[in-house]
PDB file of C-alpha atoms and ligand atoms in Angstrom:
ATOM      1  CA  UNK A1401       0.000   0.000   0.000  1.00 49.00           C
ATOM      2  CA  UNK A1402       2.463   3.032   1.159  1.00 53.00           C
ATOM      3  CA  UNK A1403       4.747   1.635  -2.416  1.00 54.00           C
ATOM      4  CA  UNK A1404       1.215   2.248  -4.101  1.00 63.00           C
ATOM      5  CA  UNK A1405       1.472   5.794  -2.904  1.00 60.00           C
ATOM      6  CA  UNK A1406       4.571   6.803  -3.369  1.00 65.00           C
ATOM      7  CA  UNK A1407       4.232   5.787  -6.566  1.00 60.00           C
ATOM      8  CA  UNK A1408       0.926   7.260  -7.050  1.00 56.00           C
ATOM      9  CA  UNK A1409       2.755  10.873  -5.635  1.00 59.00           C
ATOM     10  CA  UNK A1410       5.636  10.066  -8.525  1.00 55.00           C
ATOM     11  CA  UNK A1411       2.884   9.876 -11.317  1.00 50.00           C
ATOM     12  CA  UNK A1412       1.075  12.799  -9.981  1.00 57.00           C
ATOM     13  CA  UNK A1413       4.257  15.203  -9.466  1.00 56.00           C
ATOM     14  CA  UNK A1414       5.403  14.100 -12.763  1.00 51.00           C
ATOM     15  CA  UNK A1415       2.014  15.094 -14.927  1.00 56.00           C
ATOM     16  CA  UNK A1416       2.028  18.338 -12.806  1.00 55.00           C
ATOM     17  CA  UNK A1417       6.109  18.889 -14.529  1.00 57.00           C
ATOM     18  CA  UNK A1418       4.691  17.807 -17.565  1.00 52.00           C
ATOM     19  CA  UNK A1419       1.866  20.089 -17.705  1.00 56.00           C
ATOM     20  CA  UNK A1420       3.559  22.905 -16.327  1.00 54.00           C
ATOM     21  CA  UNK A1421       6.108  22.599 -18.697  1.00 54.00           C
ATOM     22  CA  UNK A1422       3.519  22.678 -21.979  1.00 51.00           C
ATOM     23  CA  UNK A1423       2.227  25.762 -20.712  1.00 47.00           C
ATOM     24  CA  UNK A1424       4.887  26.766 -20.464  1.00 47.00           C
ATOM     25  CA  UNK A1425       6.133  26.621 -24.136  1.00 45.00           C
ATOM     26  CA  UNK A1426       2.577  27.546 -25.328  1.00 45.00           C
ATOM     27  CA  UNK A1427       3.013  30.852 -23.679  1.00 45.00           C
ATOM     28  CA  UNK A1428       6.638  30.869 -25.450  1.00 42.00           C
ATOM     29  CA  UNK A1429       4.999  30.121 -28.435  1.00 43.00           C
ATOM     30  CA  UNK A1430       2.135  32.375 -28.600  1.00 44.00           C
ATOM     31  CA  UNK A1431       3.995  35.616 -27.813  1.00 45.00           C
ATOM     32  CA  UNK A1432       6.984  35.077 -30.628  1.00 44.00           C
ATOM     33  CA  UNK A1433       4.536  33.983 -33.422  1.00 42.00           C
ATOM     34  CA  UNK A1434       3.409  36.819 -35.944  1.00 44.00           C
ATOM     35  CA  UNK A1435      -0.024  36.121 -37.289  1.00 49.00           C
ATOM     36  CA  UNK A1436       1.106  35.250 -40.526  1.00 46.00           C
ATOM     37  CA  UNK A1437       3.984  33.187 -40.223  1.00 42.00           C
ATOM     38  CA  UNK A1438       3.848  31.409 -43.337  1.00 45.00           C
ATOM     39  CA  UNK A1439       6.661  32.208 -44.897  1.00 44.00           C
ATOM     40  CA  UNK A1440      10.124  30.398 -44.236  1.00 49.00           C
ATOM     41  CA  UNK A1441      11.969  31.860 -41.332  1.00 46.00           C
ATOM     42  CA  UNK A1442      14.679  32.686 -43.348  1.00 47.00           C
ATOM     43  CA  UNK A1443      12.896  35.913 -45.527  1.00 47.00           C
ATOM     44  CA  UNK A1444      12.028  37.302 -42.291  1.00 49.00           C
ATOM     45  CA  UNK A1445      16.082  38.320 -41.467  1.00 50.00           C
ATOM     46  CA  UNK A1446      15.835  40.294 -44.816  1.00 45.00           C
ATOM     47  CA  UNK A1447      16.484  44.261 -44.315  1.00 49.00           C
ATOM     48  CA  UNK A1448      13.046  46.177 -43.834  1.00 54.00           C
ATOM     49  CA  UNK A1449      13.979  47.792 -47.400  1.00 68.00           C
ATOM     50  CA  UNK A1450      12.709  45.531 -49.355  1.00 84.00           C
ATOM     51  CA  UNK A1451      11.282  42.486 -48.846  1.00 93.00           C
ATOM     52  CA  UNK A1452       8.131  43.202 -51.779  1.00 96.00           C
ATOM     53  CA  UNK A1453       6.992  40.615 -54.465  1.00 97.00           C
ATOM     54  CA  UNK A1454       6.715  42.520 -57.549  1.00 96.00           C
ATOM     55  CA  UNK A1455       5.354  40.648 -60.739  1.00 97.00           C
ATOM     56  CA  UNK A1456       6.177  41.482 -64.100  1.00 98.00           C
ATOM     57  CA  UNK A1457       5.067  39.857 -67.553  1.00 98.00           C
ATOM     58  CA  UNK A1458       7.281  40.674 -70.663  1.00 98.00           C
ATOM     59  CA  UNK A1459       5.815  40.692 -73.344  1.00 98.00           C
ATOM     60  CA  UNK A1460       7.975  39.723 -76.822  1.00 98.00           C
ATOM     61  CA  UNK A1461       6.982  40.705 -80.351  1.00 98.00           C
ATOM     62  CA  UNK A1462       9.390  41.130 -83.196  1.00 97.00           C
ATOM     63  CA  UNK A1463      11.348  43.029 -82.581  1.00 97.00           C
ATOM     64  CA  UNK A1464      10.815  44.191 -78.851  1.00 97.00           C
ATOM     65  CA  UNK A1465       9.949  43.592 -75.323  1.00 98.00           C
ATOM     66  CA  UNK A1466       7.044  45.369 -74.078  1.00 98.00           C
ATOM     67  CA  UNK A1467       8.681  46.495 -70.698  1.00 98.00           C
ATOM     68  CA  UNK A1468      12.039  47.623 -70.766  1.00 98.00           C
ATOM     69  CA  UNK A1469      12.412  48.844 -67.072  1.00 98.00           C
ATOM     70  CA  UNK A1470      11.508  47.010 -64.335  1.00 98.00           C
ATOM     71  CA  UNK A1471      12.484  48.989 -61.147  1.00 97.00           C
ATOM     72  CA  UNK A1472      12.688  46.719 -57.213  1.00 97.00           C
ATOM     73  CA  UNK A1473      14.816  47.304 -54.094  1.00 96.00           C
ATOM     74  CA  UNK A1474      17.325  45.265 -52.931  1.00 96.00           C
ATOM     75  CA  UNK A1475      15.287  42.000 -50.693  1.00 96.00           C
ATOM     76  CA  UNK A1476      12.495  42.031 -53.180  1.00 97.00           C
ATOM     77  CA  UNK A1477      11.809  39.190 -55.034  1.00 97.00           C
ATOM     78  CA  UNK A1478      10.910  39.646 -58.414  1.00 97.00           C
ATOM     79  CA  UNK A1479       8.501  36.888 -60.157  1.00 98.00           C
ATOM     80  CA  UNK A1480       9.210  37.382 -63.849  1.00 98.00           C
ATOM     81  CA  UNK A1481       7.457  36.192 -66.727  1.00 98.00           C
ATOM     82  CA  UNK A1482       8.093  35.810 -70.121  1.00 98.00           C
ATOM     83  CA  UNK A1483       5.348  35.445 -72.846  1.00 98.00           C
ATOM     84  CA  UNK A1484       5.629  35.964 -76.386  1.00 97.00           C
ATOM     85  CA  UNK A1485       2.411  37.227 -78.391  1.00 97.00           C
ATOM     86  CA  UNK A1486       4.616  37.136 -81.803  1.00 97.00           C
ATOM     87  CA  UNK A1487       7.899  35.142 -83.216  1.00 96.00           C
ATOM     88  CA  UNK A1488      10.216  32.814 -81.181  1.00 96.00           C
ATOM     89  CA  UNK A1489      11.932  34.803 -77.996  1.00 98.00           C
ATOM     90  CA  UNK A1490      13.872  34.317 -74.398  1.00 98.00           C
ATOM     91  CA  UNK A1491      14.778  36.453 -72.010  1.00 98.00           C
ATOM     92  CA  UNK A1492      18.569  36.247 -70.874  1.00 98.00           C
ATOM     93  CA  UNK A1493      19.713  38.503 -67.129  1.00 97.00           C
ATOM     94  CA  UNK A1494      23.380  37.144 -67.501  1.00 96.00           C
ATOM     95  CA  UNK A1495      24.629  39.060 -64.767  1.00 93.00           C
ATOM     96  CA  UNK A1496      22.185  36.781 -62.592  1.00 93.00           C
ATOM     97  CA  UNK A1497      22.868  33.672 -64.651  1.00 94.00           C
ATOM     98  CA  UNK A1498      18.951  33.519 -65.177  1.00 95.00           C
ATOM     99  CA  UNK A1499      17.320  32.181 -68.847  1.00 96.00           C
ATOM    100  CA  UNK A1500      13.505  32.168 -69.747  1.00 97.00           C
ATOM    101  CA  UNK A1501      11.862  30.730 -71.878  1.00 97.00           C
ATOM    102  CA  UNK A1502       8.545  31.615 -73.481  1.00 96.00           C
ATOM    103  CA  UNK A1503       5.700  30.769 -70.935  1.00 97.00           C
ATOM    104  CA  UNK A1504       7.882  30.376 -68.208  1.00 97.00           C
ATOM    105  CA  UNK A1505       7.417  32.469 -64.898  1.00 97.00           C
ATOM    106  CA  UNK A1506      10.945  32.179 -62.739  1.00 97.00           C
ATOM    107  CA  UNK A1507      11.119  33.416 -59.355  1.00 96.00           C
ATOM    108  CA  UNK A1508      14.089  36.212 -58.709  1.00 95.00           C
ATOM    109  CA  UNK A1509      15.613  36.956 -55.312  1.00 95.00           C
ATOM    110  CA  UNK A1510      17.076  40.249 -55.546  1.00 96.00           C
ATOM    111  CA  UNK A1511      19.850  40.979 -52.644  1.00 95.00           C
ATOM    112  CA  UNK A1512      22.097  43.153 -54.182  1.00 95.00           C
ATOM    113  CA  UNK A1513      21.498  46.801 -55.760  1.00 97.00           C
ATOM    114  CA  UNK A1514      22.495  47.353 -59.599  1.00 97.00           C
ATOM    115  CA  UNK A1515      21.408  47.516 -63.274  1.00 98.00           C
ATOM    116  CA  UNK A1516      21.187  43.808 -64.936  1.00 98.00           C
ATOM    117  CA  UNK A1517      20.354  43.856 -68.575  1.00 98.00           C
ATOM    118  CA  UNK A1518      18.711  41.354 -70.130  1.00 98.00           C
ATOM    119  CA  UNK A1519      18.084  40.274 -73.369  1.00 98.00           C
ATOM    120  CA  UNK A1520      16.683  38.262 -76.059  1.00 98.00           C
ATOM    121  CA  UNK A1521      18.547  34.649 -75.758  1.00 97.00           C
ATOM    122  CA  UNK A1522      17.657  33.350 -79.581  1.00 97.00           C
ATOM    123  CA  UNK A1523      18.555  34.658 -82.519  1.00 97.00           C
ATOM    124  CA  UNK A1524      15.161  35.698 -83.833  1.00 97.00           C
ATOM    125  CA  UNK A1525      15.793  37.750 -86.883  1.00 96.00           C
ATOM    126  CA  UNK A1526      17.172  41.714 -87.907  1.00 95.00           C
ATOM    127  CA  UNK A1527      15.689  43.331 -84.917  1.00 97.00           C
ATOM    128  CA  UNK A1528      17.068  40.855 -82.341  1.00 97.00           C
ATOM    129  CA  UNK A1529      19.754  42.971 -81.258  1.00 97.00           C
ATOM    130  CA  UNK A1530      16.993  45.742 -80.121  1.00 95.00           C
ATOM    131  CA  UNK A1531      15.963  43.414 -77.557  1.00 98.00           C
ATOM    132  CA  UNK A1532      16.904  44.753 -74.615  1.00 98.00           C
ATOM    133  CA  UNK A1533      16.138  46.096 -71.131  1.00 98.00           C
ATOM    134  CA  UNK A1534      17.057  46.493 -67.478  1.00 98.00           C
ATOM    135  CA  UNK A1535      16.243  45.706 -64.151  1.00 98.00           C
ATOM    136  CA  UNK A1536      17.322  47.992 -61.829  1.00 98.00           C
ATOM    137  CA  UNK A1537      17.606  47.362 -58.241  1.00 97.00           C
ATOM    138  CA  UNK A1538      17.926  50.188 -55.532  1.00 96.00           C
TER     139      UNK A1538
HETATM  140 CU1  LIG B 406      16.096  37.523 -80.387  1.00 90.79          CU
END
């Protein structure tokens, strides 16, 4: 009987650590969660300064791109995509190693300021070397 006990008073003490010890990390929890904490953990260390999705569609007839500027800050991330309402284009941004195809949407993390160029990847005719532009980061 008094073994019963003492064991009973082990099991008790023990639910009381374990109990005290989830509310414990539900408080933790609750006050460093933002409301919407969907994103990866990793975007949130980005500088305030940026930190936008901007979306851009280029659009590629013979012989030019529709948008030529595309302006972000540095920590945006730029979803860029590529269509092509007449003849056979790509986009190239070599300084950011980046090719697109027709159709294709590619997601752009933009962490450091400058101009990149880019330009029409195929050889698409006499006005090919017209097709240019610039994205330029702040
Ligand atoms: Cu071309």
């Amino acid at each position: 009987m008094k073994i019963k006990t003492s064991l009973l008073l082990t099991i008790v003490a023990l639910a009381a650590m374990l109990a005290l010890s989830a509310c414990g990390s539900n408080n933790s929890k609750n006050n460093s969660s933002s409301p919407s904490a969907s994103a990866p953990s990793a975007s949130e260390s980005q500088p305030a300064a940026g930190g936008q999705t901007i979306e851009a569609t280029i659009d590629a007839t013979n012989w030019k791109f529709d948008v030529t500027e595309i302006k972000a800050k540095v920590g945006d991330t730029l979803k860029l995509t590529l269509n092509s309402s007449e003849g056979n284009h790509g986009v190239s941004i070599d300084d950011l190693g980046l090719k697109i195809k027709k159709g294709e949407t590619v997601e752009i993390k933009l962490d450091k300021a400058g101009t990149f160029e880019f330009n029409c990847n195929i050889m698409c005719g006499q006005g090919h070397d017209n097709m240019t532009g610039n994205i330029i980061v702040e």
